[in-house]
Coordinates of C-alpha atoms in Angstrom, one line a residue:
X1 CA 91.6 -27.8 54.9
X2 CA 94.6 -25.8 56.6
X3 CA 95.3 -22.4 55.2
X4 CA 99.1 -22.0 55.4
X5 CA 101.7 -19.1 53.6
X6 CA 101.5 -18.4 50.1
X7 CA 104.7 -19.0 47.8
X8 CA 104.3 -15.7 45.9
X9 CA 105.5 -12.7 47.2
X10 CA 102.3 -9.7 48.2
X11 CA 99.4 -9.8 50.8
X12 CA 97.6 -12.6 50.9
X13 CA 94.3 -11.5 52.8
X14 CA 92.1 -13.8 53.9
X15 CA 87.8 -12.6 55.0
X16 CA 85.4 -15.0 56.2
X17 CA 82.1 -13.2 57.4
X18 CA 81.4 -14.0 61.5
X19 CA 79.7 -17.5 62.6
X20 CA 76.6 -18.6 63.2
X21 CA 74.7 -16.4 66.5
X22 CA 72.1 -17.1 69.0
X23 CA 69.4 -16.3 66.9
X24 CA 66.4 -12.7 67.9
X25 CA 66.3 -9.5 67.0
X26 CA 69.5 -8.1 69.4
X27 CA 71.8 -5.7 66.5
X28 CA 74.8 -7.5 68.3
X29 CA 73.8 -11.3 69.2
X30 CA 76.5 -13.0 70.3
X31 CA 77.6 -16.4 68.5
X32 CA 75.5 -20.0 69.1
X33 CA 77.0 -22.7 70.2
X34 CA 77.7 -23.7 66.8
X35 CA 79.1 -20.5 66.4
X36 CA 81.1 -21.1 68.7
X37 CA 82.2 -24.2 67.7
X38 CA 82.7 -22.3 63.8
X39 CA 85.1 -20.4 64.9
X40 CA 87.0 -23.1 66.8
X41 CA 87.2 -24.6 63.4
X42 CA 88.0 -21.4 61.5
X43 CA 90.9 -21.7 64.0
X44 CA 91.9 -25.0 63.1
X45 CA 92.4 -24.0 59.4
X46 CA 94.5 -21.2 60.0
X47 CA 96.0 -22.4 62.4
X48 CA 99.4 -22.8 60.6
X49 CA 99.2 -19.2 58.3
X50 CA 101.7 -17.0 59.2
X51 CA 99.0 -14.4 60.8
X52 CA 100.5 -10.7 60.8
X53 CA 97.2 -9.1 61.4
X54 CA 93.7 -10.3 62.6
X55 CA 91.1 -7.3 62.2
X56 CA 87.5 -6.8 63.2
X57 CA 84.5 -4.8 63.2
X58 CA 83.1 -3.2 66.1
X59 CA 80.3 -5.9 66.8
X60 CA 81.1 -8.8 69.6
X61 CA 79.9 -11.6 67.3
X62 CA 83.0 -10.8 64.4
X63 CA 85.5 -10.2 67.9
X64 CA 84.0 -13.7 69.6
X65 CA 84.5 -15.5 66.2
X66 CA 88.2 -14.4 65.5
X67 CA 88.8 -14.9 69.4
X68 CA 90.4 -18.5 69.2
X69 CA 92.6 -17.4 65.5
X70 CA 94.1 -14.9 67.8
X71 CA 94.3 -17.2 71.2
X72 CA 96.9 -18.8 68.8
X73 CA 98.5 -16.2 66.7
X74 CA 99.2 -14.5 70.2
X75 CA 101.7 -12.3 67.6
X76 CA 99.6 -11.0 65.6
X77 CA 97.6 -7.6 65.8
X78 CA 94.4 -7.3 66.9
X79 CA 92.8 -4.6 64.8
X80 CA 89.1 -3.3 64.5
X81 CA 87.9 -0.9 61.8
X82 CA 84.4 0.5 60.8
X83 CA 82.5 -2.2 59.6
X84 CA 79.6 1.2 57.7
X85 CA 82.6 2.9 56.8
X86 CA 83.4 2.7 53.5
X87 CA 84.9 -0.2 51.7
X88 CA 87.8 1.5 49.5
X89 CA 89.4 3.5 52.5
X90 CA 89.7 0.2 54.5
X91 CA 91.0 -1.8 51.3
X92 CA 93.1 1.3 50.9
X93 CA 94.9 1.1 54.7
X94 CA 94.8 -2.6 55.0
X95 CA 97.2 -3.1 51.4
X96 CA 99.1 0.0 52.5
X97 CA 99.6 -1.3 56.2
X98 CA 101.0 -5.2 55.4
X99 CA 102.2 -5.3 51.8
X100 CA 103.5 -8.5 52.5
X101 CA 101.4 -9.6 55.4
X102 CA 98.6 -12.5 55.5
X103 CA 96.1 -10.9 57.0
X104 CA 92.5 -12.2 58.1
X105 CA 89.5 -10.6 58.7
X106 CA 86.3 -11.5 59.9
X107 CA 83.1 -9.0 58.9
X108 CA 79.8 -9.2 59.0
X109 CA 78.4 -11.0 55.8
X110 CA 76.9 -8.5 53.7
X111 CA 80.3 -6.3 54.2
X112 CA 82.6 -9.0 53.0
X113 CA 82.4 -9.4 49.4
X114 CA 82.5 -5.1 48.7
X115 CA 85.2 -5.5 50.8
X116 CA 87.0 -8.6 49.0
X117 CA 86.2 -6.3 45.6
X118 CA 87.8 -3.3 46.9
X119 CA 90.9 -5.5 48.0
X120 CA 90.8 -7.2 44.5
X121 CA 89.4 -4.4 42.5
X122 CA 87.4 -7.1 40.8
X123 CA 83.9 -8.5 41.8
X124 CA 83.1 -11.4 44.7
X125 CA 79.8 -13.3 45.1
X126 CA 78.1 -11.8 47.4
X127 CA 77.6 -13.7 50.8
X128 CA 73.6 -15.5 51.6
X129 CA 72.5 -16.1 54.6
X130 CA 73.6 -19.2 55.8
X131 CA 77.0 -18.9 54.6
X132 CA 79.2 -18.8 57.6
X133 CA 82.0 -21.4 56.5
X134 CA 83.2 -19.3 53.2
X135 CA 86.5 -18.3 53.6
X136 CA 87.8 -15.8 50.3
X137 CA 91.2 -15.4 50.0
X138 CA 92.8 -12.7 47.9
X139 CA 95.8 -12.7 47.3
X140 CA 97.9 -8.8 45.8
X141 CA 101.0 -9.3 43.6
X142 CA 102.5 -6.5 42.2
X143 CA 103.4 -8.4 39.8
X144 CA 100.3 -10.3 38.6
X145 CA 97.1 -9.7 38.5
X146 CA 95.6 -11.0 42.4
X147 CA 94.2 -13.9 42.8
X148 CA 90.8 -14.5 44.6
X149 CA 90.1 -17.8 46.0
X150 CA 86.2 -18.8 47.3
X151 CA 86.8 -21.7 50.2
X152 CA 84.6 -23.1 51.7
X153 CA 85.5 -24.8 55.8
X154 CA 84.8 -26.5 58.7
X155 CA 81.8 -28.0 56.8
X156 CA 78.4 -25.8 56.6
X157 CA 75.7 -24.8 59.4
X158 CA 74.1 -27.3 61.3

């Protein structure tokens, strides 16, 4: 699966969870070898997407997940957001800053559904543990209701 630009005017937000991490009790574990491979598959899936910005939270696992995508999109802004902050605030800021852009957001699985809900004004099914292959595509247009696609990329985790 490769994502490209939307033909409809407006903003498109692509939300993905961090890839698979090394098991353990560390609050901020790095990506596992499977996670590093998944990050590469994400980069392949988004190779043709016209990314204007890439948001990651404060954790290395989200930053490592986004790194291959960022390497492919050197003109995309690299930005941080605070994952423990209010999702509504982040969504409002992103919509204002990127009214016509395609934006990637990499976050922890538990934070993505609330962020998606805040972006689209709808309810998105929360991510379950191990759903590192999930991609939420939210297209916002001034003329129509938000369009949400709940997709997968790169195959399930091993």
